[in-house]
Short mmCIF file of N, CA and C in Angstrom, two decimals:
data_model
loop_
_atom_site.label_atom_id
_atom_site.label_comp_id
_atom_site.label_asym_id
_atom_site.label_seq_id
_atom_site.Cartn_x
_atom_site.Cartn_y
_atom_site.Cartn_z
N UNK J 171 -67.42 -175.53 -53.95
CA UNK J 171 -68.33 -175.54 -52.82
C UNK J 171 -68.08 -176.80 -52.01
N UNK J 172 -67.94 -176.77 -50.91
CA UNK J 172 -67.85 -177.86 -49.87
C UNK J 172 -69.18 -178.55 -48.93
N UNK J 173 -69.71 -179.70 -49.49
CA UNK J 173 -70.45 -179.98 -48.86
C UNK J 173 -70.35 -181.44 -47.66
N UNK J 174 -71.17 -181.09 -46.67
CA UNK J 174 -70.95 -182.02 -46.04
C UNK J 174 -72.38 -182.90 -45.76
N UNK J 175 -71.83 -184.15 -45.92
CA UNK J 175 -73.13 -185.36 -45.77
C UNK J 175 -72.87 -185.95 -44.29
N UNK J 176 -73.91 -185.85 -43.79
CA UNK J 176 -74.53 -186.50 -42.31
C UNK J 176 -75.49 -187.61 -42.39
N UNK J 177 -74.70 -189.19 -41.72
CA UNK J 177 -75.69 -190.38 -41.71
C UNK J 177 -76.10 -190.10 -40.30
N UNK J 178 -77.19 -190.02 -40.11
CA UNK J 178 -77.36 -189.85 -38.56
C UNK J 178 -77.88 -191.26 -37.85
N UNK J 179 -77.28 -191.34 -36.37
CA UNK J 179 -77.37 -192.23 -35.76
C UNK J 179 -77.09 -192.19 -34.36
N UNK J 180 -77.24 -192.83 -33.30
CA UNK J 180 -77.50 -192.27 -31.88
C UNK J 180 -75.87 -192.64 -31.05
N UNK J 181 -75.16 -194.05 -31.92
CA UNK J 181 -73.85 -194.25 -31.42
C UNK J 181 -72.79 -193.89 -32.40
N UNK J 182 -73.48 -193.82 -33.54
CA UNK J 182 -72.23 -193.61 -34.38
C UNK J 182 -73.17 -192.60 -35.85
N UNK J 183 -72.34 -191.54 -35.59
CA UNK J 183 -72.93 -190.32 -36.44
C UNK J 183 -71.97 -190.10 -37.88
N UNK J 184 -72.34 -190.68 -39.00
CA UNK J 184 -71.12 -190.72 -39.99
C UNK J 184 -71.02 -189.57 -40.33
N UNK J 185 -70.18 -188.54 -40.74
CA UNK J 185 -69.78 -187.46 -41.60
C UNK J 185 -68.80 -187.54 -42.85
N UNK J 186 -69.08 -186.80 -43.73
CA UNK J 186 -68.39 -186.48 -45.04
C UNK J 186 -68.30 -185.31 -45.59
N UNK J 187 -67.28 -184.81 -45.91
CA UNK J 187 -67.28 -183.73 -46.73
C UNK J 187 -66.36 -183.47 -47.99
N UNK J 188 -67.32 -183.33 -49.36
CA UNK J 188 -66.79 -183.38 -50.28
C UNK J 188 -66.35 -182.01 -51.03
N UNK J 189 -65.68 -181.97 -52.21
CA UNK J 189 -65.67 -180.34 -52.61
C UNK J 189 -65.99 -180.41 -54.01
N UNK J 190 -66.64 -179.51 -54.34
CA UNK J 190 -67.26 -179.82 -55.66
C UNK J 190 -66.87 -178.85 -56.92
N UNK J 191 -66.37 -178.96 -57.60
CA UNK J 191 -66.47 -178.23 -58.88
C UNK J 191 -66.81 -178.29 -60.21
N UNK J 192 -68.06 -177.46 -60.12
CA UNK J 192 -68.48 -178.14 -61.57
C UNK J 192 -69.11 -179.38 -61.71
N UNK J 193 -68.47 -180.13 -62.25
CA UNK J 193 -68.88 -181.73 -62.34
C UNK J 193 -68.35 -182.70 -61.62
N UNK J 194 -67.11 -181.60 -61.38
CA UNK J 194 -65.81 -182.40 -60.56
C UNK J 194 -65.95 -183.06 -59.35
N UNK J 195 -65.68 -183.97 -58.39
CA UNK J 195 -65.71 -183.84 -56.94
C UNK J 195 -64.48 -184.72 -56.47
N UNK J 196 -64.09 -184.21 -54.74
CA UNK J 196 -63.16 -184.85 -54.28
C UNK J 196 -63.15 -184.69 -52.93
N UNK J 197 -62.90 -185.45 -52.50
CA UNK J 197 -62.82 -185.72 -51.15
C UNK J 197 -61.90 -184.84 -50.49
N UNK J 198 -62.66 -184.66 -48.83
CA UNK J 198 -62.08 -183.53 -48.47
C UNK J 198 -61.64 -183.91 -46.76
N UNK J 199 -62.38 -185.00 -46.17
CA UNK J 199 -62.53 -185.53 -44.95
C UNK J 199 -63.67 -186.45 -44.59
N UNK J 200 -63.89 -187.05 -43.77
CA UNK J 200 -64.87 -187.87 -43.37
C UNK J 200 -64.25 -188.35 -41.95
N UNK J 201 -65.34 -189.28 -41.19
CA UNK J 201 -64.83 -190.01 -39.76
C UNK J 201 -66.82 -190.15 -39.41
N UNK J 202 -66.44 -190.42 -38.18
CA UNK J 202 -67.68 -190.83 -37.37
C UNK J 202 -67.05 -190.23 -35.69
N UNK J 203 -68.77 -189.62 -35.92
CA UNK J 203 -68.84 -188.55 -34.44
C UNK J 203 -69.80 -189.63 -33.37
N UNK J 204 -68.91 -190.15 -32.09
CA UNK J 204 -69.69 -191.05 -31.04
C UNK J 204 -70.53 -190.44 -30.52
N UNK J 205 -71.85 -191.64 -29.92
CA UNK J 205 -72.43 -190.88 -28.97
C UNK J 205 -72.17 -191.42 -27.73
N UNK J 206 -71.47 -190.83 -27.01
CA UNK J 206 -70.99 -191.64 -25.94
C UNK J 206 -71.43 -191.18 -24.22
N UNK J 207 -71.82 -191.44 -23.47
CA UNK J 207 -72.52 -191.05 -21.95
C UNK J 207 -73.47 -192.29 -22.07
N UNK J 208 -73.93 -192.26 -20.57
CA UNK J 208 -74.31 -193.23 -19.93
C UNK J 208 -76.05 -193.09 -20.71
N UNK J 209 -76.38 -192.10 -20.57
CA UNK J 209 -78.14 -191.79 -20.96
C UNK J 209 -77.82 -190.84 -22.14
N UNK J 210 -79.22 -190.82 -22.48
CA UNK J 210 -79.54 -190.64 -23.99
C UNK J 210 -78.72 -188.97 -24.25
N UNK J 211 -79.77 -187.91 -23.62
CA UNK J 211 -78.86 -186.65 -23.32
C UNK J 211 -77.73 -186.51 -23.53
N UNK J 212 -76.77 -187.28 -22.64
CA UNK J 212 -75.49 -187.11 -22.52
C UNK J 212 -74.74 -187.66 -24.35
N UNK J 213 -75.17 -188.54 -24.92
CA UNK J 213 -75.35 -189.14 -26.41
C UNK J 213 -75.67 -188.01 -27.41
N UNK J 214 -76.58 -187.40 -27.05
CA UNK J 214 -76.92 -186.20 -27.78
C UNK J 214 -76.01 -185.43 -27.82
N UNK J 215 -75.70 -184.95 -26.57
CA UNK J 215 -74.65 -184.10 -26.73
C UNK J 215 -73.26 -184.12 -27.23
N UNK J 216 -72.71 -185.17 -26.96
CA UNK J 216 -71.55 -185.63 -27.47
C UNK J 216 -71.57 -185.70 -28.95
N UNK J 217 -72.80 -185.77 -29.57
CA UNK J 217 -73.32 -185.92 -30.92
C UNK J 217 -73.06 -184.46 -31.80
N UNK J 218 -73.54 -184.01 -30.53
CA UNK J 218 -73.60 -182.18 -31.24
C UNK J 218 -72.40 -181.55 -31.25
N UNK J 219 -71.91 -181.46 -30.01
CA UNK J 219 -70.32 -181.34 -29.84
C UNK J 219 -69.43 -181.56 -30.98
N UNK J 220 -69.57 -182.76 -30.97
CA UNK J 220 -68.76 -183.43 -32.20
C UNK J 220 -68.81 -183.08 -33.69
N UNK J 221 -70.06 -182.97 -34.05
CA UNK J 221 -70.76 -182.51 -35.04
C UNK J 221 -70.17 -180.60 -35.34
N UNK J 222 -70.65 -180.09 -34.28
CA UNK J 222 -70.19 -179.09 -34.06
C UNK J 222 -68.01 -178.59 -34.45
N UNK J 223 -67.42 -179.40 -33.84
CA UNK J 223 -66.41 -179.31 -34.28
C UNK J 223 -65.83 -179.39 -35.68
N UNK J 224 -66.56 -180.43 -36.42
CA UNK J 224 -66.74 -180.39 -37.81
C UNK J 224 -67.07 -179.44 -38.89
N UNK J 225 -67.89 -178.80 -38.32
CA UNK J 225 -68.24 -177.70 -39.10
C UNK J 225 -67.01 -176.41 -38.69
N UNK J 226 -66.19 -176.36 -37.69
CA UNK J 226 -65.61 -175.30 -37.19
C UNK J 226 -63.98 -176.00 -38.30
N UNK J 227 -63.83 -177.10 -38.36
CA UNK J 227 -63.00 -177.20 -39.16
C UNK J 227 -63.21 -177.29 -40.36
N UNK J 228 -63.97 -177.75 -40.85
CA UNK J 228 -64.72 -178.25 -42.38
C UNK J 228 -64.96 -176.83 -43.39
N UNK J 229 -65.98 -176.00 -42.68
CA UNK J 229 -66.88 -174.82 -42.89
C UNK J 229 -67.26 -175.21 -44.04
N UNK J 230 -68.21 -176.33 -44.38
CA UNK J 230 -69.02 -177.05 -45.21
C UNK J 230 -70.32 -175.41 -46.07
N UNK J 231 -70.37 -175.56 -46.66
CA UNK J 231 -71.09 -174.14 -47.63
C UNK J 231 -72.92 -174.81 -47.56
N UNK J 232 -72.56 -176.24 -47.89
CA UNK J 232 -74.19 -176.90 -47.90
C UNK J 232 -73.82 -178.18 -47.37
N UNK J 233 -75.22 -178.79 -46.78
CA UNK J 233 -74.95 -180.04 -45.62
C UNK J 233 -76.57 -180.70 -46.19
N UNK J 234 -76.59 -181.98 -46.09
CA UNK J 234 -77.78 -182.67 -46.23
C UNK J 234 -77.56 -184.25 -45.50
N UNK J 235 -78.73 -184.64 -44.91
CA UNK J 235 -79.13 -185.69 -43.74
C UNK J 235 -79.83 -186.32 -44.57
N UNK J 236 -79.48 -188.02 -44.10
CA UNK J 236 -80.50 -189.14 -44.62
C UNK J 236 -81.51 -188.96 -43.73
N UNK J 237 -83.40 -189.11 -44.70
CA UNK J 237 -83.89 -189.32 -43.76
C UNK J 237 -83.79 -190.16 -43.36
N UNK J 238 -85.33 -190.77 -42.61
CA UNK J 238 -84.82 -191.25 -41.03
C UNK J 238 -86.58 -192.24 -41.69
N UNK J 239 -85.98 -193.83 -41.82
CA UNK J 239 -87.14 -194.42 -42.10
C UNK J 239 -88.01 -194.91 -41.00
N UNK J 240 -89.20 -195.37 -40.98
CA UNK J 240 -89.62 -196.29 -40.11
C UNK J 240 -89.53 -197.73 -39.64
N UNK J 241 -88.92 -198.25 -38.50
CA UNK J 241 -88.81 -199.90 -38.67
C UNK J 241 -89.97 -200.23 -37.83
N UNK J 242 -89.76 -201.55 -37.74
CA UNK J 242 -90.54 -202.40 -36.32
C UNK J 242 -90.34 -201.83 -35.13
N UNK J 243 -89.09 -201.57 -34.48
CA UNK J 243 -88.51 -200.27 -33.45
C UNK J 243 -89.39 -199.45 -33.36
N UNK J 244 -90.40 -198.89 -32.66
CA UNK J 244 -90.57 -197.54 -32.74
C UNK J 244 -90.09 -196.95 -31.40
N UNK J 245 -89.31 -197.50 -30.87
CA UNK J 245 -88.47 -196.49 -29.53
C UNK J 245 -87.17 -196.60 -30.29
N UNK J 246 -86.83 -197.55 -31.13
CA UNK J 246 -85.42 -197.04 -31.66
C UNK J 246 -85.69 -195.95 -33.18
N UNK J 247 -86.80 -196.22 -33.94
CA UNK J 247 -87.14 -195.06 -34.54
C UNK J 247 -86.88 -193.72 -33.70
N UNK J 248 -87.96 -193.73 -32.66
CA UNK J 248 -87.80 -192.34 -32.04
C UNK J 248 -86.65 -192.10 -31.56
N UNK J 249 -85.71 -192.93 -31.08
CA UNK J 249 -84.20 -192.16 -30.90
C UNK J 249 -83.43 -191.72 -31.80
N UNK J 250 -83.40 -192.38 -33.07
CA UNK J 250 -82.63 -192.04 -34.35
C UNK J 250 -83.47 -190.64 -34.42
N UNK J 251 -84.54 -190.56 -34.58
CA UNK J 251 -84.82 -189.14 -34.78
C UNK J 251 -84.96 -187.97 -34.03
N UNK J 252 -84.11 -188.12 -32.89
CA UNK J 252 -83.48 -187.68 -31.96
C UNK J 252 -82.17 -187.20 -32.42
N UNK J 253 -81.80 -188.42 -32.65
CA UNK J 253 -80.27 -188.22 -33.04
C UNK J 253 -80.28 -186.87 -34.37
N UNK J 254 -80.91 -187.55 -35.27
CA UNK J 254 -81.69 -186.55 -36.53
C UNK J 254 -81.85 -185.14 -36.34
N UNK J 255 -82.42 -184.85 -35.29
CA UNK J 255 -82.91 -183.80 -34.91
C UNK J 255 -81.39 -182.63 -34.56
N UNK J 256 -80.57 -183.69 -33.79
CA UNK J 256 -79.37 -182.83 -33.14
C UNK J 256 -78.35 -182.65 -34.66
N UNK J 257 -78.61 -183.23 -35.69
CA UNK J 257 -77.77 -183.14 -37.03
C UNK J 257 -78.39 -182.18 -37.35
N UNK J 258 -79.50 -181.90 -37.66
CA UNK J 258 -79.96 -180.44 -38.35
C UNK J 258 -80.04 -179.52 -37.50
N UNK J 259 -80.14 -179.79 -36.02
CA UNK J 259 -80.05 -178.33 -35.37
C UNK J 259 -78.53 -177.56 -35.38
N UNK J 260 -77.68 -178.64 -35.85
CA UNK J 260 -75.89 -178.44 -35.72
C UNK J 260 -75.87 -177.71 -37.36
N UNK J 261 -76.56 -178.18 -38.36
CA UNK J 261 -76.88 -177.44 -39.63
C UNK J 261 -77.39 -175.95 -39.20
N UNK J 262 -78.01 -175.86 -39.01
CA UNK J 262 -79.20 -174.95 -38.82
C UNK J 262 -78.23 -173.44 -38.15
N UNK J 263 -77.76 -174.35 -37.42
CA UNK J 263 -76.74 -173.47 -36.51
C UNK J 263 -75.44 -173.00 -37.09
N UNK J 264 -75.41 -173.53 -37.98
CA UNK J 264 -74.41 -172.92 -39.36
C UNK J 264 -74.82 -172.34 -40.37
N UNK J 265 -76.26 -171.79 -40.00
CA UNK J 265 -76.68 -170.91 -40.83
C UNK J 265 -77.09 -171.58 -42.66
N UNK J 266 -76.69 -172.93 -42.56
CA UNK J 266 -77.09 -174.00 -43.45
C UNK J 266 -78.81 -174.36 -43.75
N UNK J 267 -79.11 -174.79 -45.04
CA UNK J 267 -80.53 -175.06 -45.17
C UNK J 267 -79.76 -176.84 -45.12
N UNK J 268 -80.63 -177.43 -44.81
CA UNK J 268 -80.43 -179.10 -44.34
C UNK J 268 -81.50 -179.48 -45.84
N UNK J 269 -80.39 -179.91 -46.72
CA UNK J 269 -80.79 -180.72 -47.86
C UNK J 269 -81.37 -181.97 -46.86
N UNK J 270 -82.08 -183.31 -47.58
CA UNK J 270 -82.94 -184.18 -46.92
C UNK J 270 -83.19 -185.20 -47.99
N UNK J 271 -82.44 -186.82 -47.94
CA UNK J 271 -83.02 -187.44 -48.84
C UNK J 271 -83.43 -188.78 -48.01
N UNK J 272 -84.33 -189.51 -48.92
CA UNK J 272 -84.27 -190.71 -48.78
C UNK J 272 -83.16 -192.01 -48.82
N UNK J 273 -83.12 -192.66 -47.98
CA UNK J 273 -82.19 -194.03 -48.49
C UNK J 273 -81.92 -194.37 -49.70
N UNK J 274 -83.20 -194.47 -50.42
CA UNK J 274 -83.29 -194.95 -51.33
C UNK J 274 -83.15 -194.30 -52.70
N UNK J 275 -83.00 -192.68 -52.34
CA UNK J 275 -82.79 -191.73 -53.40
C UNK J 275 -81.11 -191.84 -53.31
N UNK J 276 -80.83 -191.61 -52.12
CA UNK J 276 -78.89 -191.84 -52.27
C UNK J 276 -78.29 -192.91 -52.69
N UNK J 277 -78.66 -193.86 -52.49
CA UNK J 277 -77.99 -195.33 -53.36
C UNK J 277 -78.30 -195.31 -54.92
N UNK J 278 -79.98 -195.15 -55.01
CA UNK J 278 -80.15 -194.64 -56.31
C UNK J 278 -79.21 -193.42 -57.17
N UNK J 279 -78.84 -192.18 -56.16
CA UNK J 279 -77.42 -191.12 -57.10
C UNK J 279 -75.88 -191.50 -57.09
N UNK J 280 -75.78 -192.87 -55.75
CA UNK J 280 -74.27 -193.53 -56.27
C UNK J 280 -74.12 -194.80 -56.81
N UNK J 281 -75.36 -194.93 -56.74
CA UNK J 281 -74.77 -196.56 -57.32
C UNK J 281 -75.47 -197.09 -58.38
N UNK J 282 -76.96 -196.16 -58.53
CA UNK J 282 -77.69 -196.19 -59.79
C UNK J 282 -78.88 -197.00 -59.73
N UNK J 283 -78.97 -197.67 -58.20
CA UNK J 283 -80.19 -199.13 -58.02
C UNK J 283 -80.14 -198.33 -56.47
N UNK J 284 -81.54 -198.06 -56.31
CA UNK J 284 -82.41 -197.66 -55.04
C UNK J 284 -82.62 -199.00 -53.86
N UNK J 285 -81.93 -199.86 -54.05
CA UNK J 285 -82.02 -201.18 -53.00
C UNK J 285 -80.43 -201.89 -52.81
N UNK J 286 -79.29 -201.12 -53.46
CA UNK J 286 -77.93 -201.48 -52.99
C UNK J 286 -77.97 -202.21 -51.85
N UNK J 287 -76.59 -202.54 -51.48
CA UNK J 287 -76.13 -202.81 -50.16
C UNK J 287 -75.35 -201.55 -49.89
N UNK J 288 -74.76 -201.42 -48.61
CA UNK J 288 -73.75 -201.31 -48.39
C UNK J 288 -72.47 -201.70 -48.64
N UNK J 289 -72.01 -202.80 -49.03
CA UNK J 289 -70.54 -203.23 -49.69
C UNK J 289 -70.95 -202.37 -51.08
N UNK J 290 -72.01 -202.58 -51.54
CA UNK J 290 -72.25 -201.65 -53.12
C UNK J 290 -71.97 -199.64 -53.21
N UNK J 291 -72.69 -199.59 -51.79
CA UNK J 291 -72.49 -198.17 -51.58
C UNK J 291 -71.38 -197.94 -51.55
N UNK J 292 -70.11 -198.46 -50.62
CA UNK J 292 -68.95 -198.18 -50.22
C UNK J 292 -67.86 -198.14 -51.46
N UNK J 293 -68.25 -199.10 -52.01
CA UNK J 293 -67.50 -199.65 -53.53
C UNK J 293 -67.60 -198.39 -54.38
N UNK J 294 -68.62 -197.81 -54.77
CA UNK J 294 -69.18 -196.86 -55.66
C UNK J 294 -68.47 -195.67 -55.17
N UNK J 295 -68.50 -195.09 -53.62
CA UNK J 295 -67.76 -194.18 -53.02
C UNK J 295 -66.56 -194.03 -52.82
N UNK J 296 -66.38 -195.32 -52.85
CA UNK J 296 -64.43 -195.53 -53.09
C UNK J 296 -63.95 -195.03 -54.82
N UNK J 297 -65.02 -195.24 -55.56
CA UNK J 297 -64.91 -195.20 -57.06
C UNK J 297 -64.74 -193.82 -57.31
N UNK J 298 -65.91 -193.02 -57.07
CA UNK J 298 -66.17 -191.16 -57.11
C UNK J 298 -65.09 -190.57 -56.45
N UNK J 299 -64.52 -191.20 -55.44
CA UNK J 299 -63.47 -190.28 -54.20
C UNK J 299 -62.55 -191.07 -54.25
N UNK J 300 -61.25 -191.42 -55.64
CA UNK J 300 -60.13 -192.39 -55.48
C UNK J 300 -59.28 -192.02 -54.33
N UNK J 301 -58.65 -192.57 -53.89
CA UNK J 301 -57.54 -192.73 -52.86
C UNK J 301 -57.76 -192.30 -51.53
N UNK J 302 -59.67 -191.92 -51.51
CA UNK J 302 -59.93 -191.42 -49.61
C UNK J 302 -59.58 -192.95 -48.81
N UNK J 303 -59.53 -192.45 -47.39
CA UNK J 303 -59.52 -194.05 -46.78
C UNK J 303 -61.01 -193.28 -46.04
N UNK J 304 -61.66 -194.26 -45.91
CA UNK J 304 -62.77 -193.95 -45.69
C UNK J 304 -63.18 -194.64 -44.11
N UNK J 305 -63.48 -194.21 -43.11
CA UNK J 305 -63.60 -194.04 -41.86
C UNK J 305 -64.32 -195.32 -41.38
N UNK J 306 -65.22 -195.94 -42.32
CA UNK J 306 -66.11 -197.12 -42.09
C UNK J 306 -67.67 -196.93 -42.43
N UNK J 307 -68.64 -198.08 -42.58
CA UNK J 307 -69.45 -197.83 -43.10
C UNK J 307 -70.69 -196.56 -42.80
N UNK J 308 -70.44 -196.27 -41.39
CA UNK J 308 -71.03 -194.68 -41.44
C UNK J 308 -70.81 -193.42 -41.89
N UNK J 309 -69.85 -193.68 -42.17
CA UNK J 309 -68.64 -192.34 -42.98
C UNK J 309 -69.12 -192.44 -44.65
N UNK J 310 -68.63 -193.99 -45.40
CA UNK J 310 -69.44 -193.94 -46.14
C UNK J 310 -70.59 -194.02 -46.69
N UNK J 311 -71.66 -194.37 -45.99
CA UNK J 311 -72.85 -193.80 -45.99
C UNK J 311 -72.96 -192.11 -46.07
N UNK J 312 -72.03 -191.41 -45.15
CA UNK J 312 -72.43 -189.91 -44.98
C UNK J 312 -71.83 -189.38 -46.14
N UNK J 313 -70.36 -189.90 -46.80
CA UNK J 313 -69.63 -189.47 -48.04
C UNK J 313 -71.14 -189.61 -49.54
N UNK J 314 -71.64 -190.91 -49.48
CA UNK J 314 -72.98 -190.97 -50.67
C UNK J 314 -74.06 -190.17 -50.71
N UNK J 315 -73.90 -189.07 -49.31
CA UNK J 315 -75.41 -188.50 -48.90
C UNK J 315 -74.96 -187.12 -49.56
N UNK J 316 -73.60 -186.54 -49.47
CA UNK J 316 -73.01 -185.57 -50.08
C UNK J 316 -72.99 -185.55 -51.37
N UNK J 317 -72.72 -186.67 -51.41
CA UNK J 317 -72.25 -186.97 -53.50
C UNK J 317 -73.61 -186.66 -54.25
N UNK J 318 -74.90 -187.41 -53.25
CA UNK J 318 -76.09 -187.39 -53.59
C UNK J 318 -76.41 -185.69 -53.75
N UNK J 319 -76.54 -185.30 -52.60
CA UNK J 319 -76.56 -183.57 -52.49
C UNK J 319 -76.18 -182.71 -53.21
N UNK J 320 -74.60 -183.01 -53.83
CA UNK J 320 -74.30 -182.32 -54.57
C UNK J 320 -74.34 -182.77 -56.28
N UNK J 321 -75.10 -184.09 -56.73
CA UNK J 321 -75.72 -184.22 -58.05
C UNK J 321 -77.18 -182.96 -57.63
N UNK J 322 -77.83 -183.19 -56.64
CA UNK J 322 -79.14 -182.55 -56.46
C UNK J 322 -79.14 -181.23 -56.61
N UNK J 323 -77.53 -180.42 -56.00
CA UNK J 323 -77.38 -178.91 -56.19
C UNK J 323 -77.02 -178.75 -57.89
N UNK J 324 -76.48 -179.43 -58.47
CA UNK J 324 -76.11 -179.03 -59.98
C UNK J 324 -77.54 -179.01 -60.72
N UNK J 325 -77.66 -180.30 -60.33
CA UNK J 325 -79.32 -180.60 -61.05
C UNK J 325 -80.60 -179.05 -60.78
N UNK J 326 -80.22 -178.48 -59.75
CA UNK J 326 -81.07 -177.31 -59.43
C UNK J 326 -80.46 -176.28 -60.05
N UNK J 327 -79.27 -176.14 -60.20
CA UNK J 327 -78.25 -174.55 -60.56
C UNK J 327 -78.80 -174.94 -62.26
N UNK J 328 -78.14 -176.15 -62.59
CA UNK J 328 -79.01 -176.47 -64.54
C UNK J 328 -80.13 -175.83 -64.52
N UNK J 329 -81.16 -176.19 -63.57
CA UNK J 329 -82.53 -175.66 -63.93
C UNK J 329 -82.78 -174.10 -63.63
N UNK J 330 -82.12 -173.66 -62.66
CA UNK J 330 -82.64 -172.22 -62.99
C UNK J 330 -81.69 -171.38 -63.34
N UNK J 331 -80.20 -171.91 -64.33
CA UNK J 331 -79.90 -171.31 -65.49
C UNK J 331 -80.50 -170.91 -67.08
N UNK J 332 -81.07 -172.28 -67.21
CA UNK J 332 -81.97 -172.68 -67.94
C UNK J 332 -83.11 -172.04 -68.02
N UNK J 333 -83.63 -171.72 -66.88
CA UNK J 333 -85.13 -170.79 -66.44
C UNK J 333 -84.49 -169.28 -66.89
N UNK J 334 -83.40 -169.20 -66.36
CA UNK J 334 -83.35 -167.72 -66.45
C UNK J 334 -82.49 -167.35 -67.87
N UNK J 335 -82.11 -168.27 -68.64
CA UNK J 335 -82.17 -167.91 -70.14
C UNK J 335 -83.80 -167.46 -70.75
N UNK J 336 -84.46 -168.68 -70.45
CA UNK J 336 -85.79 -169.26 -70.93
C UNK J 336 -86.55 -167.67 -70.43
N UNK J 337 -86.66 -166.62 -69.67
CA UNK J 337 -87.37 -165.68 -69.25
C UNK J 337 -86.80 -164.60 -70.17
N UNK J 338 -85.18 -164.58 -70.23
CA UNK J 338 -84.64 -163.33 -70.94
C UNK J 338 -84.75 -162.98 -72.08
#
């Protein structure tokens, strides 16, 4: 199964997509989608576009987005979740359910501590996915959101194998 992880962001949109088997995983692509135009709109779109092309090459099976925390910002909050918004409607539009974690749940499934850095995240993702070159720190951010996603899909397929022994 091929999943793809989305860091969302209004200039720089990280993507990843990993392939999973079993227990197995490996890298499959990654980069960062710009948002580039003069006003916000035009950012969006270039966002989606981009986004959009990814999936036409990728054809990712399951996709999941960091949420989207609160800072001091609340006009740059509300644009990230803007940006947010155009990542799951580009899901959505692939007929995808948009897995959804916290920051702090994805550092917690790659690196094992819910308050990492980034040099920690990247390190850990370089570790799971030997020999990717990895696009930069939005890419790997979006590569840990996948890795995360797809511990979260096994962790669910265990449980309702398990359920559906447990009924028979």
């Amino acid at each position: 199964m091929r999943v793809l992880g989305i860091d969302p962001g209004l200039r720089n949109m990280g993507w990843g997509v990993i392939e999973v088997q079993g227990s197995r995983i490996a890298h499959v692509a990654n980069g960062v989608c710009h948002g580039q135009g003069e006003d916000l709109a035009e950012r969006l779109l270039a966002l989606h576009t981009a986004l959009a092309e990814v999936f036409a090459a990728h054809t990712p099976e399951a996709a999941a987005i960091e949420q989207t925390f609160v800072n001091k910002d609340g006009a740059g909050t509300l644009k990230l979740g803007q940006a947010r918004g155009v990542a799951m409607l580009a899901v959505a539009q692939a007929g995808l359910r948009v897995g959804e974690y916290a920051p702090n749940a994805v550092k917690k499934a790659v690196v094992g501590v819910g308050h990492a850095d980034k040099r920690q995240v990247l390190h850990m993702v370089k570790l799971q996915l030997p020999g990717c070159d990895i696009a930069g720190p939005d890419a790997a951010d979006a590569l840990a959101i996948a890795i995360c996603h797809a511990h979260h899909l096994q962790s669910a397929g265990t449980l309702a194998t398990a359920l559906a022994k447990a009924s028979a």
